[in-house]
Coordinates of C-alpha atoms in Angstrom, one line a residue:
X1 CA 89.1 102.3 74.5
X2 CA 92.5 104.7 75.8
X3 CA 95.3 104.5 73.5
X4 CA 98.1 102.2 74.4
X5 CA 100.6 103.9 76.6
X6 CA 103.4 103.6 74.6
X7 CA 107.2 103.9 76.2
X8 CA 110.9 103.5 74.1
X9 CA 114.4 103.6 75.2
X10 CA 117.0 104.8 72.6
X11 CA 118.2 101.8 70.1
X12 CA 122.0 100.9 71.5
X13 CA 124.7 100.8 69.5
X14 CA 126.3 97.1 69.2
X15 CA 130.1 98.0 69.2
X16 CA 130.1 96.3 72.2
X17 CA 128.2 95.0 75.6
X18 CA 126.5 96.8 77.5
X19 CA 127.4 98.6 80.3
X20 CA 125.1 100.6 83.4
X21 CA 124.7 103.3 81.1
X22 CA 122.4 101.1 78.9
X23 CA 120.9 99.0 81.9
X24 CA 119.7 102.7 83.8
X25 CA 117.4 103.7 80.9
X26 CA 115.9 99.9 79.8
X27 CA 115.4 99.7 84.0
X28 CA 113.4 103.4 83.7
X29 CA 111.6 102.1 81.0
X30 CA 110.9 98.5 82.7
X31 CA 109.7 100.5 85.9
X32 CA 107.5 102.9 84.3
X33 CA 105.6 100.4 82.1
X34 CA 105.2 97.9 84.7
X35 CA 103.4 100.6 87.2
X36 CA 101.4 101.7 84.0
X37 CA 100.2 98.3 83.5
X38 CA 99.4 97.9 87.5
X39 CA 97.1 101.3 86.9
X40 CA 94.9 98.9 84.6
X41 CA 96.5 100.5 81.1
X42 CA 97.3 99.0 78.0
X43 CA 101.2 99.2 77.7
X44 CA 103.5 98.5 75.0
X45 CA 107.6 98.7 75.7
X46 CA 109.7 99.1 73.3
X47 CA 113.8 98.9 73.2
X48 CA 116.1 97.1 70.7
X49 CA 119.4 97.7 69.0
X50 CA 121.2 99.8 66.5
X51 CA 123.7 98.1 64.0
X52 CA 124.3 100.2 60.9
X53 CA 127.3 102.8 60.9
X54 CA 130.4 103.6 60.6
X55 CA 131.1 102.8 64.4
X56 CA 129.8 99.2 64.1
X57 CA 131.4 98.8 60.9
X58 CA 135.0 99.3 61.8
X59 CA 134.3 97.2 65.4
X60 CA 133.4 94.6 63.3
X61 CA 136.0 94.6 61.0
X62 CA 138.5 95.5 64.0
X63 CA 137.3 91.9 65.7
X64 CA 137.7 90.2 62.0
X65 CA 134.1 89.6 61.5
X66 CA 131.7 91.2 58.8
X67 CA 129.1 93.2 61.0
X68 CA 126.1 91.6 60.4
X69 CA 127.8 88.6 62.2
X70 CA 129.0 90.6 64.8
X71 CA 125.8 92.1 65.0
X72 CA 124.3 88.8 65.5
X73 CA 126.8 87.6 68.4
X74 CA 126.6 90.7 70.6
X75 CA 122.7 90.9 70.3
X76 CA 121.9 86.8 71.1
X77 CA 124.8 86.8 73.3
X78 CA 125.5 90.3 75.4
X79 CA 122.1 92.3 74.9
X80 CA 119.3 89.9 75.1
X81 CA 120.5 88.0 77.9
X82 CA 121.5 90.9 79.9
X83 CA 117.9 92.2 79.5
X84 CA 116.4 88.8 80.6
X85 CA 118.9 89.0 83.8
X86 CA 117.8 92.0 84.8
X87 CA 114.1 91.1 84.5
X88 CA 112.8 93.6 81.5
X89 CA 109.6 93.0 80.5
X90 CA 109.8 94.6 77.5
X91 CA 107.2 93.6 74.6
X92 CA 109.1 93.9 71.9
X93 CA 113.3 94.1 70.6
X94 CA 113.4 96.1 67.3
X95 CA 116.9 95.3 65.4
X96 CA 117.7 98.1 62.7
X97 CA 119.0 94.7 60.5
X98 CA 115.3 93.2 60.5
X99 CA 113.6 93.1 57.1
X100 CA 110.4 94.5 58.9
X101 CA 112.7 97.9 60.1
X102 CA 114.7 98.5 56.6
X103 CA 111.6 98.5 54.2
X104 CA 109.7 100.4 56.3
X105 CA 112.5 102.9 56.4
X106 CA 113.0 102.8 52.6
X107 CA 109.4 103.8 51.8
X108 CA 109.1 106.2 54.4
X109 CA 112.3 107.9 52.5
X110 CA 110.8 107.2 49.2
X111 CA 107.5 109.2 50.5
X112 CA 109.7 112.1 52.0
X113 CA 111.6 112.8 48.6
X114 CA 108.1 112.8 46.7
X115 CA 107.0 115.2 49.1
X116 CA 110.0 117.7 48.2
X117 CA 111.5 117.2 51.8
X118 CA 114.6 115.3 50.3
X119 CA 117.1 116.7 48.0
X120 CA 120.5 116.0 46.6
X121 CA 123.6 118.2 48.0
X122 CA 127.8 118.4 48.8
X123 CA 128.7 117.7 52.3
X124 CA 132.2 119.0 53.8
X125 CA 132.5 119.5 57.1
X126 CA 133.5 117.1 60.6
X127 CA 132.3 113.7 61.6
X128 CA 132.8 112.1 64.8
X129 CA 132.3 108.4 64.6
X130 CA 131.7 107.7 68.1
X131 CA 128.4 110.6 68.4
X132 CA 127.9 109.0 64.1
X133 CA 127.4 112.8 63.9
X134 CA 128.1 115.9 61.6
X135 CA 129.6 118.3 63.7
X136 CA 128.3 122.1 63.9
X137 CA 131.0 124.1 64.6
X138 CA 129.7 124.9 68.3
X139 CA 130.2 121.4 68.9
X140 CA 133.7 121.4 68.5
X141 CA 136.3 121.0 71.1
X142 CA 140.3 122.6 70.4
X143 CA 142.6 120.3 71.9
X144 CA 146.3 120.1 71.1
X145 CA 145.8 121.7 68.1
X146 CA 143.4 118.7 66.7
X147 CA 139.2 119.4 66.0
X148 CA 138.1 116.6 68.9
X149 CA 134.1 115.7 69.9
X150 CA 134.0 116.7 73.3
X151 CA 132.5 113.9 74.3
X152 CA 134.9 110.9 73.4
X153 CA 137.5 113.4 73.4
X154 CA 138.8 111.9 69.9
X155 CA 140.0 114.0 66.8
X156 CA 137.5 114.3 64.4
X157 CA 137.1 113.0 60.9
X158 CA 137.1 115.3 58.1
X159 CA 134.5 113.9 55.3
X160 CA 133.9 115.7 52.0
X161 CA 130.7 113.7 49.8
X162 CA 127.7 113.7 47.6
X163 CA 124.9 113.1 49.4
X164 CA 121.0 113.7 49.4
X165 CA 119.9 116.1 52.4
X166 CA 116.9 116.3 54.6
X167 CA 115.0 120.4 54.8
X168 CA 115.4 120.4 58.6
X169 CA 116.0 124.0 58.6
X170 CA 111.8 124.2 57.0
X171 CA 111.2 122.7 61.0
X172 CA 112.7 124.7 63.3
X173 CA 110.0 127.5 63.7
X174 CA 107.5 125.3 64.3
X175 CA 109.3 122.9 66.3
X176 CA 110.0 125.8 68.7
X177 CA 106.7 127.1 68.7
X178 CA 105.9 123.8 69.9
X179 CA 108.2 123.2 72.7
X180 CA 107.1 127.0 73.5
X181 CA 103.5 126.4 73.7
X182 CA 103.8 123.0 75.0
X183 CA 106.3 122.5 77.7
X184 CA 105.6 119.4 79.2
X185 CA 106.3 117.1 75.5
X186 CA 110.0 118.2 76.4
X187 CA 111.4 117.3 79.8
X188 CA 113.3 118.2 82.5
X189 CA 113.0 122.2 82.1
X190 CA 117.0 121.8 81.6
X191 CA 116.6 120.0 78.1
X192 CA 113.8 121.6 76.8
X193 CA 115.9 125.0 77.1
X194 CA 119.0 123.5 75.2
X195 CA 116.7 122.4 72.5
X196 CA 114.3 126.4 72.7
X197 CA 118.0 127.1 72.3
X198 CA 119.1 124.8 69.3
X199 CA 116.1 126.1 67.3
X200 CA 116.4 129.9 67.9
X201 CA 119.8 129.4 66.6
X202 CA 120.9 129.2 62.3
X203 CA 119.2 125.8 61.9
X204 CA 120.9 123.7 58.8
X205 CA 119.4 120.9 56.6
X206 CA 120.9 117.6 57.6
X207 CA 122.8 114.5 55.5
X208 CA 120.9 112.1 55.4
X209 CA 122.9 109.7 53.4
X210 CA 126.9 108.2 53.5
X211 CA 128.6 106.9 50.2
X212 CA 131.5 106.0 51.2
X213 CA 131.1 102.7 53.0
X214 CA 128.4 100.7 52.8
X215 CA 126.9 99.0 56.0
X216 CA 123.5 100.6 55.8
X217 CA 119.9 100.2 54.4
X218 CA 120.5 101.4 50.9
X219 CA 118.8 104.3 49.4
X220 CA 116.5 102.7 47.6
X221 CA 116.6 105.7 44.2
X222 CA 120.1 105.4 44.7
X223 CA 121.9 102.0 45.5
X224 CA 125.6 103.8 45.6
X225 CA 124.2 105.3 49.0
X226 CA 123.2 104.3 52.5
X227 CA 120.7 105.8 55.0
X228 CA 122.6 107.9 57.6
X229 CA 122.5 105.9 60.7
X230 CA 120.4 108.3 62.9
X231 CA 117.8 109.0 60.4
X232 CA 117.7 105.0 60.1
X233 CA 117.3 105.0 63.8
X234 CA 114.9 107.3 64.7
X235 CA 112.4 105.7 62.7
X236 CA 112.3 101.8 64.4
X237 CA 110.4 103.8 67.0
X238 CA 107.6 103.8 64.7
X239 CA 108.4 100.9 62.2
X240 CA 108.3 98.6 65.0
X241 CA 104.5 99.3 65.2
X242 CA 103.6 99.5 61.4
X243 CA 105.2 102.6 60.2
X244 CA 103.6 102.6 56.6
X245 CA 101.9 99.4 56.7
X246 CA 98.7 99.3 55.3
X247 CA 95.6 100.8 57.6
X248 CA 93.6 97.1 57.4
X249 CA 97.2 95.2 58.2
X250 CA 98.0 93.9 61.5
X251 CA 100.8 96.4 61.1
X252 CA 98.5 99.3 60.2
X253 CA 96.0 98.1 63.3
X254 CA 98.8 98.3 65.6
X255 CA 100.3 101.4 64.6
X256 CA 96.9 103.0 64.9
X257 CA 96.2 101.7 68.3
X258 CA 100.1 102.5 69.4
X259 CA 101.1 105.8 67.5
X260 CA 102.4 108.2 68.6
X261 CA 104.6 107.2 71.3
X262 CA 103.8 108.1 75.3
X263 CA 107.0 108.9 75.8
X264 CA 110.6 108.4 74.4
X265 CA 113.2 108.2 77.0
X266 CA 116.6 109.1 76.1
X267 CA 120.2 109.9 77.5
X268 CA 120.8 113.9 77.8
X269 CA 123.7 113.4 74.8
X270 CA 120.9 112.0 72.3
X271 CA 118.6 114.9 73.1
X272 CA 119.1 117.1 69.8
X273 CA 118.3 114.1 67.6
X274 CA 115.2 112.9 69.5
X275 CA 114.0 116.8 69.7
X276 CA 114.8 118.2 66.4
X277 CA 115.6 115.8 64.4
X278 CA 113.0 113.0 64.9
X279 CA 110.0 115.4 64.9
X280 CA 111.2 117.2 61.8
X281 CA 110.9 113.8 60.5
X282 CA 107.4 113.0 61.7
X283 CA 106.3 116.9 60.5
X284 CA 107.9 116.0 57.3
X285 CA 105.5 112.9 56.9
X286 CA 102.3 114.4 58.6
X287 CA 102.5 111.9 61.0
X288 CA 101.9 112.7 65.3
X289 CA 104.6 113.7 67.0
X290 CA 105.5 112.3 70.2
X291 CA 103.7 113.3 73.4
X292 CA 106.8 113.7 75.4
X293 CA 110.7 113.2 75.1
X294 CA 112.5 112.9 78.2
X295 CA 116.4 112.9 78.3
X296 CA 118.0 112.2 81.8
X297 CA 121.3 112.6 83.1
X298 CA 124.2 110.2 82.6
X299 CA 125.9 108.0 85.2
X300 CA 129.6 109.3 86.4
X301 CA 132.5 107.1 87.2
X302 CA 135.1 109.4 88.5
X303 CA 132.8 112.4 87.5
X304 CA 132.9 111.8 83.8
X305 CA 129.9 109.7 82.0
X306 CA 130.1 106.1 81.9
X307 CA 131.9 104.8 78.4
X308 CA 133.3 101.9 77.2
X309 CA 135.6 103.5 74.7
X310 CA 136.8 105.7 78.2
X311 CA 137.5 102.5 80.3
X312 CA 134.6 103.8 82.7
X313 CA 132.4 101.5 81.9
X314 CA 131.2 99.0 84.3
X315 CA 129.3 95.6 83.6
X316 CA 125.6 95.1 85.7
X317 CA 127.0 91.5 86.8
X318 CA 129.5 93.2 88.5
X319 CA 126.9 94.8 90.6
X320 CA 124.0 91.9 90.3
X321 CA 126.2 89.2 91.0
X322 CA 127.2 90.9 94.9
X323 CA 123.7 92.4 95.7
X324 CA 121.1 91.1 93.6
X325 CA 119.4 91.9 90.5
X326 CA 116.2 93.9 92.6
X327 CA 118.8 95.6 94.9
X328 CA 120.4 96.7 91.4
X329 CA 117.3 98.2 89.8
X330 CA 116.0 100.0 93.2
X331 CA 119.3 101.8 93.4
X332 CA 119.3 103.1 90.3
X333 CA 115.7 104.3 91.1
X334 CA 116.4 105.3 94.3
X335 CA 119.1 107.2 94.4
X336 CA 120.0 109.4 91.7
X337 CA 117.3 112.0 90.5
X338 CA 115.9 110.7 87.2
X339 CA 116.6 113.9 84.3
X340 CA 120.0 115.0 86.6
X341 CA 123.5 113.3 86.5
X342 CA 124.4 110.8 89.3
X343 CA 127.5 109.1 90.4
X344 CA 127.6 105.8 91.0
X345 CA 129.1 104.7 94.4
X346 CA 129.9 100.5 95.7
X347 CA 129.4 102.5 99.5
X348 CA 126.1 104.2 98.7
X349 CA 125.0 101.1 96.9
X350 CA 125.8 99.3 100.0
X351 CA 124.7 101.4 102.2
X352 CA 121.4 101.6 101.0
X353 CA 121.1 97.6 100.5
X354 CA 121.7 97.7 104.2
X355 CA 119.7 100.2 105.9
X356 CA 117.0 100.7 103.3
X357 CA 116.2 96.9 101.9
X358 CA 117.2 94.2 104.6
X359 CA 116.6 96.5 107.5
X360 CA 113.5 98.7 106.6
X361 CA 111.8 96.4 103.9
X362 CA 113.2 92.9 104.7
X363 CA 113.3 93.1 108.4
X364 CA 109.5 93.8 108.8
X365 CA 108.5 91.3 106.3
X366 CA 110.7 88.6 108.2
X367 CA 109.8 89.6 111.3
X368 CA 105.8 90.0 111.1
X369 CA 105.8 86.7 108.9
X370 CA 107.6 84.9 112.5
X371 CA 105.0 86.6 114.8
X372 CA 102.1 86.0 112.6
X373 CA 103.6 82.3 112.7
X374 CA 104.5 82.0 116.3
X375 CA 101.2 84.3 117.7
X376 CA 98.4 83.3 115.4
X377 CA 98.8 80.0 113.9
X378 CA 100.3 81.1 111.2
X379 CA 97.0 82.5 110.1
X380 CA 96.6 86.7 109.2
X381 CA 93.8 87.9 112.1
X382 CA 90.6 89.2 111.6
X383 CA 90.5 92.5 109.6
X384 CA 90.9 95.6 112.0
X385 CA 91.4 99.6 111.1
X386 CA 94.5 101.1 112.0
X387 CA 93.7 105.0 111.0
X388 CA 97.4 106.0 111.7
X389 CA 98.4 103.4 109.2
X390 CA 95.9 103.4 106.7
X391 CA 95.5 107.3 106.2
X392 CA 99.8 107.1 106.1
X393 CA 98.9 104.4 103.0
X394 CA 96.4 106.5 101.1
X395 CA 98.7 109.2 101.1
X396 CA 102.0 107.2 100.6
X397 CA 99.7 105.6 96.7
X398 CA 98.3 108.9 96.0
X399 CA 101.9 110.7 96.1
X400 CA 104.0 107.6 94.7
X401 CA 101.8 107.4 91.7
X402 CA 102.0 110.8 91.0
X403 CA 105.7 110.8 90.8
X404 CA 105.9 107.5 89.5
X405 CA 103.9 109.1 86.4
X406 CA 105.8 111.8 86.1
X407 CA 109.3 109.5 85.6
X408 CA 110.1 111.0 89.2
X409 CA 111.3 107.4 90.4
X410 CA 113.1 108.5 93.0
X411 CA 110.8 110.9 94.6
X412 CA 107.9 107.8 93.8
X413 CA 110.6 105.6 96.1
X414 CA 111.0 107.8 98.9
X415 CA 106.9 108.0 99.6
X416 CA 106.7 104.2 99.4
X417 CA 109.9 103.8 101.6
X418 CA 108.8 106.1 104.4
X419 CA 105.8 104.8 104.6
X420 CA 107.5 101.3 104.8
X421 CA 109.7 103.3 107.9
X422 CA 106.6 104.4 109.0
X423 CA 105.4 100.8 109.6
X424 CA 108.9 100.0 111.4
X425 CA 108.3 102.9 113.7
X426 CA 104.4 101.8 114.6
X427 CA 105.6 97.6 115.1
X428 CA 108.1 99.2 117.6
X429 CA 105.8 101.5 119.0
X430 CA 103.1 99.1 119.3
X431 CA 105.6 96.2 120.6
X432 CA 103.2 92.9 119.7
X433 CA 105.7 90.8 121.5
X434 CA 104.7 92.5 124.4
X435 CA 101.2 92.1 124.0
X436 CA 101.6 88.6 123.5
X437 CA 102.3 88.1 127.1
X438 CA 99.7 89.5 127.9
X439 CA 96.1 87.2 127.3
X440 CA 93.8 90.1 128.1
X441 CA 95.9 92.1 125.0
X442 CA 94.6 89.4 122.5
X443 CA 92.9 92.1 120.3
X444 CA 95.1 94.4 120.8
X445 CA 98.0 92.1 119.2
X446 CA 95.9 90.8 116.9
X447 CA 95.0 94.5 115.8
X448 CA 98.7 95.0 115.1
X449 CA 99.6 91.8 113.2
X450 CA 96.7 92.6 111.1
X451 CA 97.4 95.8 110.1
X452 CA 101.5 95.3 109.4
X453 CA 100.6 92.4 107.6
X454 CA 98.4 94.5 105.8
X455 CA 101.0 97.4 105.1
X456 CA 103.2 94.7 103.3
X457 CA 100.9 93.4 101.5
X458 CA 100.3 97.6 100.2
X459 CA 104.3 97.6 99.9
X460 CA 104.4 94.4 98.0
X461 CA 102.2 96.0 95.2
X462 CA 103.4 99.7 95.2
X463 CA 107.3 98.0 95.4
X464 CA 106.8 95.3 92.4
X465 CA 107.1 97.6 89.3
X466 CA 111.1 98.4 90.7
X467 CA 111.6 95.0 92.5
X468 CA 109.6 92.2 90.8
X469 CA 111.5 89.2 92.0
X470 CA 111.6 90.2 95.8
X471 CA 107.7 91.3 95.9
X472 CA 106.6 88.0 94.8
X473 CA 108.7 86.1 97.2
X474 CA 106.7 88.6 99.8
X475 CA 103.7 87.6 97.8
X476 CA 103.6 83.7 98.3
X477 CA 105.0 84.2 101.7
X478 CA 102.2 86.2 102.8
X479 CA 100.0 83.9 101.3
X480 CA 98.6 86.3 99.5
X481 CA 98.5 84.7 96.1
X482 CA 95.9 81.9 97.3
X483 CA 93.9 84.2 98.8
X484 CA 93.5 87.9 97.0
X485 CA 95.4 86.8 93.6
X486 CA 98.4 87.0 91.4
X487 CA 100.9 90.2 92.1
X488 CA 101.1 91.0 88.5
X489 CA 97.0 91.5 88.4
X490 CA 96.9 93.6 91.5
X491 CA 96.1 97.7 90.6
X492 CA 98.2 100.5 92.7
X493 CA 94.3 102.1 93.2
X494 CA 94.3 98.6 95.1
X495 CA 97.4 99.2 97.4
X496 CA 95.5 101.8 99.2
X497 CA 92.4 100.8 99.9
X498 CA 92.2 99.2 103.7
X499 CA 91.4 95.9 104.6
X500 CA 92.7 93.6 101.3
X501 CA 94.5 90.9 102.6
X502 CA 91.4 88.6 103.6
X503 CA 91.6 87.3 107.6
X504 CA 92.4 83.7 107.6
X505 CA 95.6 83.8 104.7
X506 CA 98.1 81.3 105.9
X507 CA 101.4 82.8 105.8
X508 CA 104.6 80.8 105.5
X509 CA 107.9 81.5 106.7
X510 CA 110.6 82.2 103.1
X511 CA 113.7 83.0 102.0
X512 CA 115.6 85.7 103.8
X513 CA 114.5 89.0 101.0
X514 CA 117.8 90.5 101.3
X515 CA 120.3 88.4 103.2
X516 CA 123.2 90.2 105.3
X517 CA 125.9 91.3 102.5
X518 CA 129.3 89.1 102.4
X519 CA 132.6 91.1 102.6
X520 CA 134.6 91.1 99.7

């Protein structure tokens, strides 16, 4: 039996809701784990919430509300729901405040310090509470004479304690002989250089611990201290799976079949920890390191990344509620290069909605649903080849799924849309409403029905990973579920293979897929 592929998006921070920012990598993730599970695979989808730190602390007590409370509210009320809105199947929601995360993280530390990897030392240096980072000094911005974090462009917080200390510096050789020798378990090229270049670099042993507040998982050797919130958060990646537990557990079963993870995505300003630090970690406990991290670009509003705490951040309903929620996630796949930066745009989004969904996608599925209706009885014609078609499919799966695999969504979209154009162009080439005039053309129409019908039903498999809720209204309506099966079960080996959708499926005229946009 293969291992489970295994796929995480970073833990978010609860300070507040979530914003696009958040929704791009959980949709990544949603999309790569669906089309993993339509190859046949066992999948396992992991995201979830961070709620320790200084950051959350002081929101919380800025709202007047202890933080586990406002923990609580923002996760049942702001993250769950948005997650369920925008259809993520994910299998599991880790919270870093779960009973199940915090002991696992306590005996993981207790098993490090045994091992010599955890000692006692004086931290002095910077502290940015937004990044809930120690600052080296080639990650500090000058500005107006204050120490700022150049990426929330506030001053930075000078911190002076007693703490206990991680040996990263023991890791960086072999962490860069790693990346080195292995490429491809760091990605894009652009990330795995910063981090080649991190490593080569004076690499220092990390705090691990805070003692002067107190929201945390306490140290369990010392209850005066809490768990620095990164090296608490790097680790739900595996205690949600059984970090620890023992091998004949239901914990230690799954971590065995799960462990280690398939890939980790994160955003490009999480890479160092996700790289460096979290590996360390694993090297530290003699535990599998991740096949591959992949960090992608962030979303720009007015060409700096989206933030809440910059007033650039921008809710999904904002989006969802004018377009749709499967408009919303192809976008986002569509049209910004997955591992590179992107601006988000209301005219390209538009745009796209227009000419890309309701006229390529949605037109021919409205319009060969009516001639199938009006020509044949509602009833899909006999099975016919259609080599200009079918060839264009083959090739369409084999290339989507290779880019698809490779977290290359948009270049996965583009093969699945032009072959989708490519359908457009052969219906008007072919003109069936012409050869329904025509009585002596009845094979020659039914030829062409046949093998457009068949085209969506190859679209409606390779498109459901990135737009679930649309595909299955293209599902029932082509009848398709009565006669071949449930969408969810059908494999993208499947989509290319000719001749699937069985002669004889009674289509039935739906809901427009994407109706024409209102002006606002």
């Amino acid at each position: 039996m293969s291992k489970t592929f295994y796929l995480t998006t970073p833990i978010y921070y609860v300070n507040d809701a979530p914003h696009l920012g958040h929704a791009y990598t959980t949709i990544a993730g949603d999309v790569l784990t669906r089309w993993h599970r339509q190859r046949g695979e066992s999948v396992w989808y992991l995201t979830g919430t961070d709620e320790h730190g200084q950051k959350v602390m002081r929101t919380a007590e800025a709202n007047g509300v202890a933080p586990q409370e406002w923990t609580d509210r923002l996760v049942e009320d702001a993250w769950k729901p948005l997650w369920k809105h925008l259809n993520i199947a994910n299998d599991d929601f880790i919270r870093t405040t779960s009973e199940r995360h915090m002991s696992r993280v306590q005996r993981f530390l207790e098993k490090l310090k045994e091992s010599g990897y955890i000692y006692e030392g004086e931290y002095d240096g910077l502290y940015c509470v937004g990044c809930e980072e120690f600052k080296l000094p080639g990650d500090i911005l000058e500005k107006d004479g204050e120490k700022t974090c150049p990426t929330h462009s506030r001053a930075l917080e000078e911190v002076a304690e007693t703490n206990w200390f991680f040996k990263l510096s023991a890791f960086a050789k072999p962490l860069l002989e790693r990346y080195q020798q292995h490429p491809e378990t760091c990605e894009p090229a652009s990330a795995r250089n910063e981090v080649i270049s991190f490593l080569s670099g004076d690499v220092v042993d990390l705090s691990i611990s805070r003692s002067s507040f107190n929201w945390g998982i306490p140290v369990s050797w010392d209850p005066g201290q809490v768990v620095y919130v990164w090296f608490d958060a790097l680790l739900n990646y595996a205690t949600a799976v059984g970090l620890g537990d023992d091998p004949a557990s239901e914990g230690g079963k799954k971590f065995a079949d799960t462990w280690p993870a398939s890939v980790h995505l994160v955003g490009k300003d999480i890479l160092r920890f996700h790289a460096v630090i979290w590996p360390a970690m694993l090297m530290a406990a003699g535990l599998p390191l991740p096949e591959k991290v992949f960090a992608h670009g962030w979303l720009l509003v007015g060409g700096e990344k989206m933030s809440k705490s910059k007033l650039t951040g921008i809710a999904p309903s904002d989006i969802t509620s004018h377009f749709g929620v499967d408009a919303y996630r192809y976008y986002f796949m569509r049209a910004i290069s997955f591992g590179s930066d992107g601006s988000f745009s209301w005219e390209d989004i538009s745009a796209r909605y227009t000419s890309e969904l309701a006229n390529d996608f949605g037109n021919l599925a409205s319009r060969t649903i009516a001639m199938i209706e009006k020509y044949c009885d509602a009833k899909v014609p006999a099975v016919a080849d259609e080599p200009i078609l079918s060839d264009a499919l083959a090739d369409a799966v084999r290339v989507a799924d290779e880019k698809m695999c490779a977290l290359d969504f948009q270049g996965g979209l583009v093969a699945i849309m032009d072959f989708c154009k490519r359908v457009n162009g052969y219906v008007t080439e072919q003109a069936p409403w012409v050869l329904a005039k025509d009585d002596s053309k009845r094979a020659e129409l039914d030829r062409v029905l046949y093998a457009t019908a068949e085209s969506l039903r190859a679209l409606a498999i390779l498109l459901h990973a990135t737009m679930p809720e649309t595909t299955e209204k293209l599902w029932e309506s082509l009848g398709a579920h009565q006669s071949i099966g449930a969408l969810g079960d059908q494999r993208i080996a499947s989509a290319g293979m000719w001749g699937g959708l069985p002669a004889g499926t009674h289509v039935v005229k739906g809901e427009v897929l994407f109706p024409r946009l209102l002006e606002e």
